XYZ file of C-alpha atoms in Angstrom:
337
model
C 72.828 61.530 143.077
C 71.292 65.118 142.203
C 74.219 67.998 142.109
C 75.351 69.524 145.249
C 73.416 73.441 145.215
C 75.728 76.393 144.216
C 76.611 78.094 147.858
C 78.537 81.306 148.458
C 80.422 79.815 151.726
C 83.909 78.654 149.859
C 84.000 82.149 148.179
C 83.367 84.244 151.947
C 86.121 81.658 153.843
C 88.394 82.194 151.316
C 87.883 85.620 150.593
C 87.649 86.408 153.922
C 90.968 84.037 155.492
C 92.813 86.807 155.972
C 90.884 87.293 159.566
C 91.315 84.110 160.722
C 95.069 84.119 159.677
C 95.976 87.419 161.368
C 94.034 86.203 164.718
C 96.351 83.515 164.920
C 99.195 85.143 163.962
C 98.534 88.558 166.753
C 98.461 85.508 168.931
C 101.747 84.470 168.313
C 103.139 88.006 168.528
C 101.429 88.310 171.364
C 103.573 84.709 173.264
C 99.581 84.156 174.187
C 100.890 80.022 173.765
C 103.851 80.443 175.130
C 101.799 82.432 178.026
C 98.635 79.283 179.114
C 101.993 76.021 178.119
C 102.457 77.672 181.697
C 98.908 77.232 183.044
C 95.489 77.214 181.878
C 94.618 80.748 182.728
C 91.450 82.916 183.420
C 89.819 85.743 180.586
C 91.147 88.139 183.192
C 94.278 86.546 183.864
C 95.373 86.439 179.933
C 94.154 89.951 179.739
C 96.578 90.960 182.158
C 99.746 89.190 181.149
C 99.750 89.395 177.402
C 98.072 93.485 178.185
C 94.534 92.697 175.858
C 91.814 96.178 175.765
C 88.958 94.550 177.284
C 86.611 95.176 174.856
C 88.826 93.003 172.195
C 90.438 91.066 175.293
C 87.228 87.650 175.192
C 86.325 87.957 171.339
C 89.914 87.362 170.541
C 90.744 84.888 172.781
C 87.218 83.367 171.772
C 87.367 83.988 168.122
C 90.680 81.229 168.776
C 88.604 78.727 170.781
C 86.586 78.564 167.991
C 88.990 77.967 165.142
C 90.808 75.260 167.342
C 93.400 77.148 168.706
C 92.927 77.065 171.580
C 90.147 75.262 174.601
C 88.147 77.054 177.514
C 86.303 75.282 179.831
C 84.384 77.176 182.965
C 85.931 80.016 181.939
C 89.594 78.614 181.836
C 91.810 79.190 178.052
C 94.382 76.719 177.883
C 96.535 75.372 174.580
C 95.159 72.608 172.497
C 97.705 69.852 171.991
C 98.710 71.395 168.363
C 99.337 74.664 169.704
C 101.139 73.285 173.107
C 103.303 71.391 171.225
C 104.719 73.695 168.885
C 103.461 77.530 169.561
C 104.828 77.232 172.701
C 108.543 79.440 172.299
C 110.547 77.057 175.344
C 109.746 74.069 173.184
C 112.626 72.623 170.636
C 109.714 71.525 168.522
C 108.853 75.892 168.813
C 107.868 76.309 164.593
C 106.861 80.400 165.105
C 109.420 81.588 163.464
C 107.422 81.499 160.044
C 104.453 82.418 161.589
C 106.427 85.288 162.759
C 108.564 86.067 159.844
C 104.164 86.138 157.984
C 103.358 87.975 160.314
C 106.635 90.814 159.810
C 107.141 91.112 156.215
C 104.491 88.567 154.381
C 101.458 89.911 155.611
C 102.038 93.768 154.289
C 103.934 92.391 150.775
C 101.035 89.557 149.889
C 99.755 92.945 149.688
C 101.159 94.238 147.090
C 100.170 90.549 144.989
C 97.498 92.770 142.053
C 101.638 94.307 141.203
C 102.513 91.520 141.370
C 100.749 89.087 139.062
C 100.660 92.257 136.483
C 104.316 93.104 136.599
C 106.249 90.587 137.409
C 107.817 91.717 139.784
C 108.814 90.956 143.467
C 107.444 92.686 146.403
C 109.535 92.795 149.438
C 111.848 95.131 150.945
C 114.247 94.032 148.617
C 111.975 95.098 145.350
C 114.556 97.104 142.951
C 117.533 94.952 144.054
C 119.865 93.023 142.493
C 120.825 91.099 145.265
C 117.214 89.347 146.510
C 118.646 88.357 150.028
C 121.253 91.456 150.060
C 118.396 93.079 152.498
C 117.265 90.296 154.928
C 121.039 89.716 155.408
C 122.106 93.232 156.132
C 120.891 93.744 159.693
C 121.556 90.496 161.803
C 117.829 91.021 163.926
C 116.247 90.695 160.779
C 118.424 87.864 159.610
C 118.177 85.434 162.330
C 114.085 86.187 162.424
C 114.260 84.731 158.861
C 116.653 81.502 160.139
C 114.363 81.070 162.332
C 111.287 80.906 160.029
C 113.234 78.047 157.670
C 113.190 75.870 160.669
C 109.557 76.361 161.256
C 108.785 75.377 158.369
C 111.212 72.582 157.448
C 111.243 70.961 160.983
C 108.671 68.458 159.522
C 109.863 67.731 156.319
C 113.802 67.975 157.819
C 112.512 64.835 160.640
C 111.274 62.630 157.472
C 114.442 62.817 155.391
C 116.676 62.171 158.307
C 115.078 59.123 159.332
C 113.507 57.870 155.210
C 116.655 58.048 153.462
C 118.894 55.869 153.040
C 121.388 57.345 155.923
C 123.656 53.647 155.604
C 125.064 53.510 152.854
C 126.259 57.193 153.343
C 129.195 58.846 156.064
C 128.641 62.021 154.427
C 126.634 65.153 153.978
C 126.346 68.435 152.571
C 123.352 71.142 153.334
C 123.931 74.116 150.709
C 122.250 76.992 151.270
C 121.605 75.703 155.081
C 119.960 78.762 157.098
C 119.920 77.778 161.035
C 121.354 74.149 160.301
C 118.297 72.469 161.507
C 117.940 69.697 158.723
C 122.083 68.071 158.335
C 121.136 68.621 162.440
C 118.165 66.704 161.924
C 120.377 63.987 159.450
C 123.657 63.376 162.485
C 121.344 63.680 165.557
C 119.035 60.330 163.651
C 122.251 59.059 161.606
C 125.557 58.549 164.354
C 127.130 58.377 161.928
C 126.441 60.961 159.682
C 129.151 64.006 159.682
C 127.836 67.180 158.649
C 128.177 70.376 156.926
C 126.167 73.249 157.090
C 127.227 76.084 153.679
C 125.829 79.470 153.015
C 127.137 83.050 152.974
C 129.171 84.114 156.454
C 127.119 86.183 158.301
C 124.815 82.983 158.422
C 127.848 81.256 160.738
C 127.101 82.379 164.307
C 123.860 82.123 164.173
C 124.461 77.923 162.553
C 126.850 77.402 164.512
C 124.554 78.289 167.695
C 121.671 75.609 166.400
C 124.419 73.172 166.390
C 126.246 73.512 169.848
C 122.561 73.424 171.676
C 121.939 70.188 169.970
C 125.806 69.101 170.554
C 126.614 68.327 167.637
C 129.177 70.538 167.701
C 132.143 67.626 167.020
C 130.461 66.623 164.114
C 129.147 69.343 161.996
C 130.932 72.116 160.644
C 130.402 75.817 158.896
C 131.308 75.541 155.111
C 131.214 79.985 154.144
C 130.240 80.524 151.078
C 128.564 81.293 148.364
C 126.543 77.786 146.333
C 127.074 80.061 143.155
C 129.939 81.407 143.293
C 131.761 78.438 144.873
C 131.913 75.070 144.191
C 129.709 73.131 147.234
C 131.302 70.998 149.473
C 132.509 67.217 148.660
C 129.996 64.891 150.311
C 128.544 60.911 149.700
C 125.234 63.301 150.105
C 124.279 66.517 148.613
C 121.396 68.411 149.832
C 118.546 71.067 149.671
C 115.626 72.148 151.216
C 113.405 74.435 150.504
C 116.191 76.373 148.012
C 115.407 75.590 144.521
C 112.339 77.365 144.624
C 114.312 80.878 144.741
C 115.517 81.092 141.868
C 114.816 81.133 137.948
C 114.578 78.130 135.683
C 118.905 78.256 134.464
C 119.173 78.867 138.740
C 118.244 75.722 139.663
C 119.687 73.813 136.261
C 123.270 75.760 137.614
C 122.889 74.836 140.864
C 121.234 71.080 140.083
C 124.860 70.869 137.709
C 127.274 71.440 140.566
C 125.435 69.384 142.621
C 126.226 67.062 140.469
C 129.932 67.745 139.873
C 130.627 67.877 143.857
C 129.230 63.740 144.243
C 130.837 60.997 144.215
C 129.545 57.642 141.957
C 126.394 56.427 143.796
C 126.456 59.660 145.647
C 123.183 60.949 146.291
C 121.840 64.786 145.380
C 118.417 65.772 147.827
C 115.993 68.773 147.049
C 112.126 69.761 148.437
C 110.437 71.743 148.084
C 106.618 71.946 148.078
C 106.861 69.917 144.582
C 104.126 71.150 143.301
C 101.071 67.862 142.099
C 102.047 67.171 138.006
C 98.490 67.811 136.628
C 99.303 71.232 139.267
C 95.705 70.856 140.421
C 95.488 69.738 144.145
C 98.943 70.800 146.050
C 97.250 74.040 146.232
C 100.031 74.736 149.068
C 102.814 74.358 146.555
C 101.335 76.599 144.071
C 100.542 79.486 146.387
C 103.894 79.282 148.113
C 104.966 79.762 143.994
C 102.883 82.974 144.076
C 104.924 83.971 147.974
C 107.924 83.317 145.438
C 106.859 85.959 142.594
C 106.659 87.909 145.990
C 109.705 87.880 147.493
C 112.130 86.348 144.365
C 113.002 88.052 140.950
C 112.781 84.961 139.527
C 111.908 82.154 141.727
C 108.938 79.370 140.492
C 108.631 76.162 142.464
C 107.767 73.148 139.690
C 106.739 70.091 139.671
C 108.808 66.671 140.280
C 108.214 65.932 137.036
C 109.790 69.168 136.284
C 112.834 67.970 139.140
C 113.485 65.228 137.472
C 113.826 66.250 134.104
C 116.614 68.614 135.578
C 118.520 66.068 137.282
C 118.343 63.797 134.292
C 119.949 66.309 132.017
C 123.203 67.040 134.811
C 123.587 63.613 134.155
C 121.812 61.636 137.262
C 121.065 58.381 136.413
C 118.267 57.439 138.335
C 115.746 59.732 139.851
C 112.841 59.980 141.956
C 109.925 61.740 143.788
C 109.333 60.673 147.675
C 106.437 62.146 149.960
C 107.370 63.572 152.700
C 105.113 65.318 155.044
C 102.062 68.314 153.885
C 102.743 69.861 150.715
C 106.040 69.224 150.821
C 108.511 66.445 148.865
C 111.863 64.912 148.264
C 113.604 64.340 144.657
C 116.160 62.290 144.723
C 118.768 62.108 141.603
C 121.733 59.480 142.535
C 124.711 59.881 140.562
């Protein structure tokens, strides 16, 4: 079999991928998919409702058709099944929060990747601060957007953990670094015998409680204010950390794993999930790119392989460890005390 001739296609598609990315992010910003979830519309109707300039509108909408985010028939534009489910803000399945954050924050921060690669220093609004999250948590609207983004990027993995883990063996769970609370919410929704705790900084409380109440779970899930570095973790049968460990440097990762071990009863479980990098570090591109995102967004954070995390868990004392794939680039590492 002959070797395919070299082609520039992949180079050009990747090098200019920000064209497609920003087109989708702008569509989310315009709430285009929420508008079309009401009913399909013509070019003229959409342009009027969204405030699109005549010079831009047709190319913008047709680009979204060509990219697979819209459908067009007889001049009428409609959502695809995926954009209708995941990008309509009125649906509980909406995952656009992370795209809103990408548009408002990450897109410009990633423009400084070259500086980050040269200096090893974070490049976001907290650059130069000793607290990577202070700038985010200090402003309520920005904090709410960030927490919604965490729900958006985590929802699929949260559902997988809620339905695949052996919850029948346990009765309590604590989600540490809970953000909006979607992980513990999904666990409780799918496992009615589980009582839950969400731990995060005090500023998160009203946003967490609103999300819990919206799912009718206020009687089974409570908020536990505090820093997981400064206070002990809540005692529970299962300790959860979703998209948490990758925010911190190696010593901090190990400290959190030790604290989880100390808070668990014998036979208890620690579940940490992130965009776990494959052990060969060659196929989970999203996990590797997420690690670069941690370079930009945090002081010392990085993503890691399953083998890395299992080693840290064994070092902390966990007697059994395993890695299980969840969805897309996400996997969970489980340690049993």
